[in-house]
PDB file of N, CA and C and ligand atoms in Angstrom:
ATOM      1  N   UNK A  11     121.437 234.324 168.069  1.00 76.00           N
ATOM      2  CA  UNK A  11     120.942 235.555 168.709  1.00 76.00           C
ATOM      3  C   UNK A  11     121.259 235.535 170.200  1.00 76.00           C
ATOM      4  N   UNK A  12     121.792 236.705 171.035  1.00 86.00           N
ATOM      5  CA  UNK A  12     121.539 236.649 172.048  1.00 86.00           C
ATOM      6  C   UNK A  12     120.905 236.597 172.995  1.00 86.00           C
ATOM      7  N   UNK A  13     120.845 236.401 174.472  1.00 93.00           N
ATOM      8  CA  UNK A  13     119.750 236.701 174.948  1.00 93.00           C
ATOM      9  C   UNK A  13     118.870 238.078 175.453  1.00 93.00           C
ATOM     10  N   UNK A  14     117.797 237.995 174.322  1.00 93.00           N
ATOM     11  CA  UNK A  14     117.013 239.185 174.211  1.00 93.00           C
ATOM     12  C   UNK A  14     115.414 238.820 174.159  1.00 93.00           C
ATOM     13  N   UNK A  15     115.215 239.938 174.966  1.00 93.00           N
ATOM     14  CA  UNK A  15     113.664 239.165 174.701  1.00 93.00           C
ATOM     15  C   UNK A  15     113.036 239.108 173.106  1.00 93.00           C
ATOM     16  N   UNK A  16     111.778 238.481 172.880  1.00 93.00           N
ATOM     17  CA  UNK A  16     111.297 238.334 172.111  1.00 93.00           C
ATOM     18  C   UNK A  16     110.727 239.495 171.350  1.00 93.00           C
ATOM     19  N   UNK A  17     109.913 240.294 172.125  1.00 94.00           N
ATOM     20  CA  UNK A  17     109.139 241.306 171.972  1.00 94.00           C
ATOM     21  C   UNK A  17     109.380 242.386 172.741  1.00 94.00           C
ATOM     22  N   UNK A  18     109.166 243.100 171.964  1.00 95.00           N
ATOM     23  CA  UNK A  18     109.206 244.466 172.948  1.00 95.00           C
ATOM     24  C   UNK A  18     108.084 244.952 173.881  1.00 95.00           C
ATOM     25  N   UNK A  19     107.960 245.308 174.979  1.00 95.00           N
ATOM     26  CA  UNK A  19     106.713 245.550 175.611  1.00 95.00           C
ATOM     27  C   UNK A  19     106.321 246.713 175.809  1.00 95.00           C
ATOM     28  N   UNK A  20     105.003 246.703 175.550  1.00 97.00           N
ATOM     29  CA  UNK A  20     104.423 247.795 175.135  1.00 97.00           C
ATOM     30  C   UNK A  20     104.424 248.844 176.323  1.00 97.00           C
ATOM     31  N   UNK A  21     104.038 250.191 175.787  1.00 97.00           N
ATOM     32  CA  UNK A  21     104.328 250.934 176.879  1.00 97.00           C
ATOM     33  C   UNK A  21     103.042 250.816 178.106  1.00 97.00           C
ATOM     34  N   UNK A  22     102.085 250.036 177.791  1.00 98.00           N
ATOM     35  CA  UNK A  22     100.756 249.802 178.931  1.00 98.00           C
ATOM     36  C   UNK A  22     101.362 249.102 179.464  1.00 98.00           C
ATOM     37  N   UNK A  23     102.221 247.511 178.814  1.00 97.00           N
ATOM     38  CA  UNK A  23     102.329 246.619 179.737  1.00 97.00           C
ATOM     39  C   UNK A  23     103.616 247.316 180.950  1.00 97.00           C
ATOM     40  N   UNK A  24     104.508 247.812 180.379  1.00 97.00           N
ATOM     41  CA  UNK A  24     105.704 248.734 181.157  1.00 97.00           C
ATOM     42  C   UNK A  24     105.253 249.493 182.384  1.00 97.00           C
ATOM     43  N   UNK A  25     104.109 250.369 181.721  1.00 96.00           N
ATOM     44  CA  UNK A  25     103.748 250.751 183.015  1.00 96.00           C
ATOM     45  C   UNK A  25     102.662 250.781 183.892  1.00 96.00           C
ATOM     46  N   UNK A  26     102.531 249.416 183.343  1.00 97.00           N
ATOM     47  CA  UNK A  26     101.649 248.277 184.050  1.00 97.00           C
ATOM     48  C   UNK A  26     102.467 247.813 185.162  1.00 97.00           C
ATOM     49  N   UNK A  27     103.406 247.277 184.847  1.00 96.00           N
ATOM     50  CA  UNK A  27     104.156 246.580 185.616  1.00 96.00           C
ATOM     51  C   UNK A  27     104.883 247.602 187.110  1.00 96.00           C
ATOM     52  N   UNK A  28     105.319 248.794 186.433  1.00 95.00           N
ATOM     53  CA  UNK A  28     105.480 249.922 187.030  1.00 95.00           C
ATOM     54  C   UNK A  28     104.569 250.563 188.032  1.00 95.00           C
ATOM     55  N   UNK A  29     102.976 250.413 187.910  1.00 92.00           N
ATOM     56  CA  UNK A  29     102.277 250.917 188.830  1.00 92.00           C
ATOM     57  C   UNK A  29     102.654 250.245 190.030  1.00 92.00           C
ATOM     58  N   UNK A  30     103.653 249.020 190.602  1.00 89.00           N
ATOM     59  CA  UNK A  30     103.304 248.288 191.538  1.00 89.00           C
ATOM     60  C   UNK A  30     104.782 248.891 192.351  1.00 89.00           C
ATOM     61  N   UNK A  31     105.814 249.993 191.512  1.00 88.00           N
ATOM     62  CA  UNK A  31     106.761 250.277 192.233  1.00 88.00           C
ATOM     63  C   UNK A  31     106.988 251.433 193.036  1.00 88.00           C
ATOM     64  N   UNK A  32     105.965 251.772 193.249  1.00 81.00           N
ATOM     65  CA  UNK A  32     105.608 253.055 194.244  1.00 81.00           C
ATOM     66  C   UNK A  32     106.094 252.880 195.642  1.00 81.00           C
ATOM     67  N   UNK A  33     107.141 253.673 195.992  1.00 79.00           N
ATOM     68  CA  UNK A  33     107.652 253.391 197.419  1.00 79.00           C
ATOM     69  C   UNK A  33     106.509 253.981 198.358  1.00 79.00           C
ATOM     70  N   UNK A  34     105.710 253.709 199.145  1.00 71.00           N
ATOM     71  CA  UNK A  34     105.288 254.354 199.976  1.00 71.00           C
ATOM     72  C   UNK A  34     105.614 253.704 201.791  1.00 71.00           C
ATOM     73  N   UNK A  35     105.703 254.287 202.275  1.00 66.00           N
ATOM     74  CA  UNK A  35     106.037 253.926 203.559  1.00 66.00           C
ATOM     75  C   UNK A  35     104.600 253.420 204.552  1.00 66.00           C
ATOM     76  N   UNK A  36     104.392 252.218 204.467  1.00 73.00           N
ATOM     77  CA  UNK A  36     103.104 251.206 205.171  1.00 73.00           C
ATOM     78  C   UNK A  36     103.888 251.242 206.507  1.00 73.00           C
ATOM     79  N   UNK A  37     102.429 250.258 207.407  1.00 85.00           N
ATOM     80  CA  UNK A  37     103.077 249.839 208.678  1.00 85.00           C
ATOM     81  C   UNK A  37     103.226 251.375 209.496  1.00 85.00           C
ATOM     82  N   UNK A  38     101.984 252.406 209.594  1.00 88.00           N
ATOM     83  CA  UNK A  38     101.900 253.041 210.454  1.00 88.00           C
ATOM     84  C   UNK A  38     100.922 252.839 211.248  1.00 88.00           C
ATOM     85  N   UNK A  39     100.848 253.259 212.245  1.00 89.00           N
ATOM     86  CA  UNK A  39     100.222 253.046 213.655  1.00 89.00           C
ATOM     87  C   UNK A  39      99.521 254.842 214.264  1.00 89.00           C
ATOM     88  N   UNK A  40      98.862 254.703 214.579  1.00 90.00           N
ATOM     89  CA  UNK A  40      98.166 256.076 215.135  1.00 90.00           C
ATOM     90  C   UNK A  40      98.847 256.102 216.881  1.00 90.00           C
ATOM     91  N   UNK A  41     100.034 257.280 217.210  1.00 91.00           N
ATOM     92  CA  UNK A  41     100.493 256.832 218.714  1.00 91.00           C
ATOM     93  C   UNK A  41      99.672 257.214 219.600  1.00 91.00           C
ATOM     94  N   UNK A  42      99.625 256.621 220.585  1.00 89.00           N
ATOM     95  CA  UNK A  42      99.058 256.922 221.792  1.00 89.00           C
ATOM     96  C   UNK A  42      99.508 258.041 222.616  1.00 89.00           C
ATOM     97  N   UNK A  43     100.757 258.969 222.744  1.00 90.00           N
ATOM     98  CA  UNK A  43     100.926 260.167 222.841  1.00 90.00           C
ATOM     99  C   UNK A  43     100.209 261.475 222.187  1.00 90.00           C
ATOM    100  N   UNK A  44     100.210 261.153 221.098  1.00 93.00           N
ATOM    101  CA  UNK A  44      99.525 262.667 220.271  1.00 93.00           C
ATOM    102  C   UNK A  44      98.452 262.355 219.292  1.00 93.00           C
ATOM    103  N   UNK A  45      98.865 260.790 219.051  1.00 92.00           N
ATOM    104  CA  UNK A  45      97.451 260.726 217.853  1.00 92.00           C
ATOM    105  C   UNK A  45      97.994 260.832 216.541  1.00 92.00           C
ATOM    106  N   UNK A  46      99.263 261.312 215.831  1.00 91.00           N
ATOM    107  CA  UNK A  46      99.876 261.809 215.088  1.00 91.00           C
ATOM    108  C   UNK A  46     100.440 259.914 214.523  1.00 91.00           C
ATOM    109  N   UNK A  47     100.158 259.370 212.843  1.00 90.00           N
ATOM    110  CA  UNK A  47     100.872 258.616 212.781  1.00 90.00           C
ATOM    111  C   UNK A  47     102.495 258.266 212.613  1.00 90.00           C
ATOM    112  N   UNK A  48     102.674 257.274 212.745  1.00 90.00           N
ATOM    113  CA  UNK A  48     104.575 257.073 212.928  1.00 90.00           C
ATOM    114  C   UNK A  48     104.513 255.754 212.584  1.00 90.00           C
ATOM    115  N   UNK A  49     105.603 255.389 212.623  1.00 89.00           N
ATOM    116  CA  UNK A  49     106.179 253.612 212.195  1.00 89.00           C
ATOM    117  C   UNK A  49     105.768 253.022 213.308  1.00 89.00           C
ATOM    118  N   UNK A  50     105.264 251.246 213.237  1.00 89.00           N
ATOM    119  CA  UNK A  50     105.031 250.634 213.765  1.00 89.00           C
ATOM    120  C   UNK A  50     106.251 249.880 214.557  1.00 89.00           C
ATOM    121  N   UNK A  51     106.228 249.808 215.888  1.00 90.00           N
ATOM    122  CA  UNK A  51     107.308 249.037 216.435  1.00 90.00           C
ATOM    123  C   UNK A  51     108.582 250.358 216.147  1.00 90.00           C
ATOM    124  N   UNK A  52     108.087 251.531 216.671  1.00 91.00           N
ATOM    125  CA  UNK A  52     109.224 252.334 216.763  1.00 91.00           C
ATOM    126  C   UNK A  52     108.538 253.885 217.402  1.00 91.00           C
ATOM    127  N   UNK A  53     109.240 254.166 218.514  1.00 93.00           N
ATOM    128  CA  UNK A  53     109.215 255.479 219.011  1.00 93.00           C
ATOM    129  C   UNK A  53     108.878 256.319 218.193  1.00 93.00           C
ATOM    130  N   UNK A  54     107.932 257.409 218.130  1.00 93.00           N
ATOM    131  CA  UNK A  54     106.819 258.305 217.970  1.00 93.00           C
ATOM    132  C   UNK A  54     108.275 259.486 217.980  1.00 93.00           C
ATOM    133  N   UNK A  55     108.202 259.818 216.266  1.00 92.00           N
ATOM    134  CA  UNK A  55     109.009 260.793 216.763  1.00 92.00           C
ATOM    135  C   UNK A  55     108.864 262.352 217.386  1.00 92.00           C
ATOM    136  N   UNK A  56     107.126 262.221 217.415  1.00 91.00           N
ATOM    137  CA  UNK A  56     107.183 263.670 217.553  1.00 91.00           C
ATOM    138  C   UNK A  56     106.754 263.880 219.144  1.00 91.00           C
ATOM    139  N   UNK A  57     106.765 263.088 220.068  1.00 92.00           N
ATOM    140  CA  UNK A  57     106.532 262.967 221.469  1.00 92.00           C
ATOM    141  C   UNK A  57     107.251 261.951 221.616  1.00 92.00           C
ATOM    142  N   UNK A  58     108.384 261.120 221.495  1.00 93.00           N
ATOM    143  CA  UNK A  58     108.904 259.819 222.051  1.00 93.00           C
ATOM    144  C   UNK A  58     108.220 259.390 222.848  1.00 93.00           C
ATOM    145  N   UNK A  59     107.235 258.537 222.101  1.00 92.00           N
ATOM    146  CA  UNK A  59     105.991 258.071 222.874  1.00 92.00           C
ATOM    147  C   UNK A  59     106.232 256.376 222.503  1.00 92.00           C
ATOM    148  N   UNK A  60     106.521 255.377 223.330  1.00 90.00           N
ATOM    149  CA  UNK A  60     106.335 254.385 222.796  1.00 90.00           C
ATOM    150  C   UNK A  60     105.320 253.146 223.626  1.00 90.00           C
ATOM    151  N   UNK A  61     103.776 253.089 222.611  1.00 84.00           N
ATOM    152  CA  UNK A  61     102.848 251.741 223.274  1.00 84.00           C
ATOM    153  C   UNK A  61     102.706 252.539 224.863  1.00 84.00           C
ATOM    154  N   UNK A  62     102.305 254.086 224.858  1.00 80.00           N
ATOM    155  CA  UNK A  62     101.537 255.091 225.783  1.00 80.00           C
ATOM    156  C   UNK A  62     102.878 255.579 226.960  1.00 80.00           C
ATOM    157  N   UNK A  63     104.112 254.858 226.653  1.00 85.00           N
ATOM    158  CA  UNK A  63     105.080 255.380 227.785  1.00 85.00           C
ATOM    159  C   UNK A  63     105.985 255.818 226.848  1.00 85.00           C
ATOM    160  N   UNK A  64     106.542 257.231 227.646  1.00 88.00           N
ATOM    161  CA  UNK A  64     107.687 258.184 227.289  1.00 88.00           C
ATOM    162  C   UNK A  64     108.784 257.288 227.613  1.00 88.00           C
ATOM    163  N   UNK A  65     109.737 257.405 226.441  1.00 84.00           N
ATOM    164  CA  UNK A  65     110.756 256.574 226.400  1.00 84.00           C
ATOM    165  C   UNK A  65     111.932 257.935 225.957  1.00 84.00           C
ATOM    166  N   UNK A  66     111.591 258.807 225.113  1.00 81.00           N
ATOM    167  CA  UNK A  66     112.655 260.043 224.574  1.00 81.00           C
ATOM    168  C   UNK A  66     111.703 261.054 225.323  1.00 81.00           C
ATOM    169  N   UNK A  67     112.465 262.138 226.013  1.00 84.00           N
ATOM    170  CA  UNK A  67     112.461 263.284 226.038  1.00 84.00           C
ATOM    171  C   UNK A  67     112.093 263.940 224.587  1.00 84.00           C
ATOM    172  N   UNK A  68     111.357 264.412 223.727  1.00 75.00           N
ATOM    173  CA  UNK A  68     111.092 265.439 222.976  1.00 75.00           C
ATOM    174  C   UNK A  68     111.002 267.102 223.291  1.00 75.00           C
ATOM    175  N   UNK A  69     112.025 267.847 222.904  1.00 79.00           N
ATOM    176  CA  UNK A  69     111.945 269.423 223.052  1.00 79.00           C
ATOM    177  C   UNK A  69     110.626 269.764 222.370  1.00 79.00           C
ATOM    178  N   UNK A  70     110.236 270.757 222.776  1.00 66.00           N
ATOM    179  CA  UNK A  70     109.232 271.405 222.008  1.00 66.00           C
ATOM    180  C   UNK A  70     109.673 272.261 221.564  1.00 66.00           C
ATOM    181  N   UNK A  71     109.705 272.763 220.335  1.00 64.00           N
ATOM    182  CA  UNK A  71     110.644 274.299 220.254  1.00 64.00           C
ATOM    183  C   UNK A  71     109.490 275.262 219.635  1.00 64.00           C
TER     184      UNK A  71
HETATM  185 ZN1  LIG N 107     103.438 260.729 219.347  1.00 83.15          ZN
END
């Protein structure tokens, strides 16, 4: 026989295993420009605000 698994897995254990592949994007930070969260260790995109100093010009449109 080749290599195959033994058993087939059931559809709980499948998406069992599956609940843990949820991309969500962690590692936000609340900025000190607007209050608005963004990525940690990266310019605020909606005020280029970085750790309370303007680093980007942001337009307001
Ligand atoms: Zn900001």
């Amino acid at each position: 026989m080749g290599p195959l698994p033994k058993r087939k897995i059931s559809k709980t254990r499948r998406n069992k295993r599956r609940s843990h592949d949820h991309l969500t994007p962690q590692h936000l930070v609340l900025c000190e420009g607007c209050g608005e969260y963004h990525k940690a260790h990266h310019v605020c995109p909606k005020c280029g605000t970085y750790k309370g100093e303007t680093v980007v010009e942001v337009d307001e449109a």
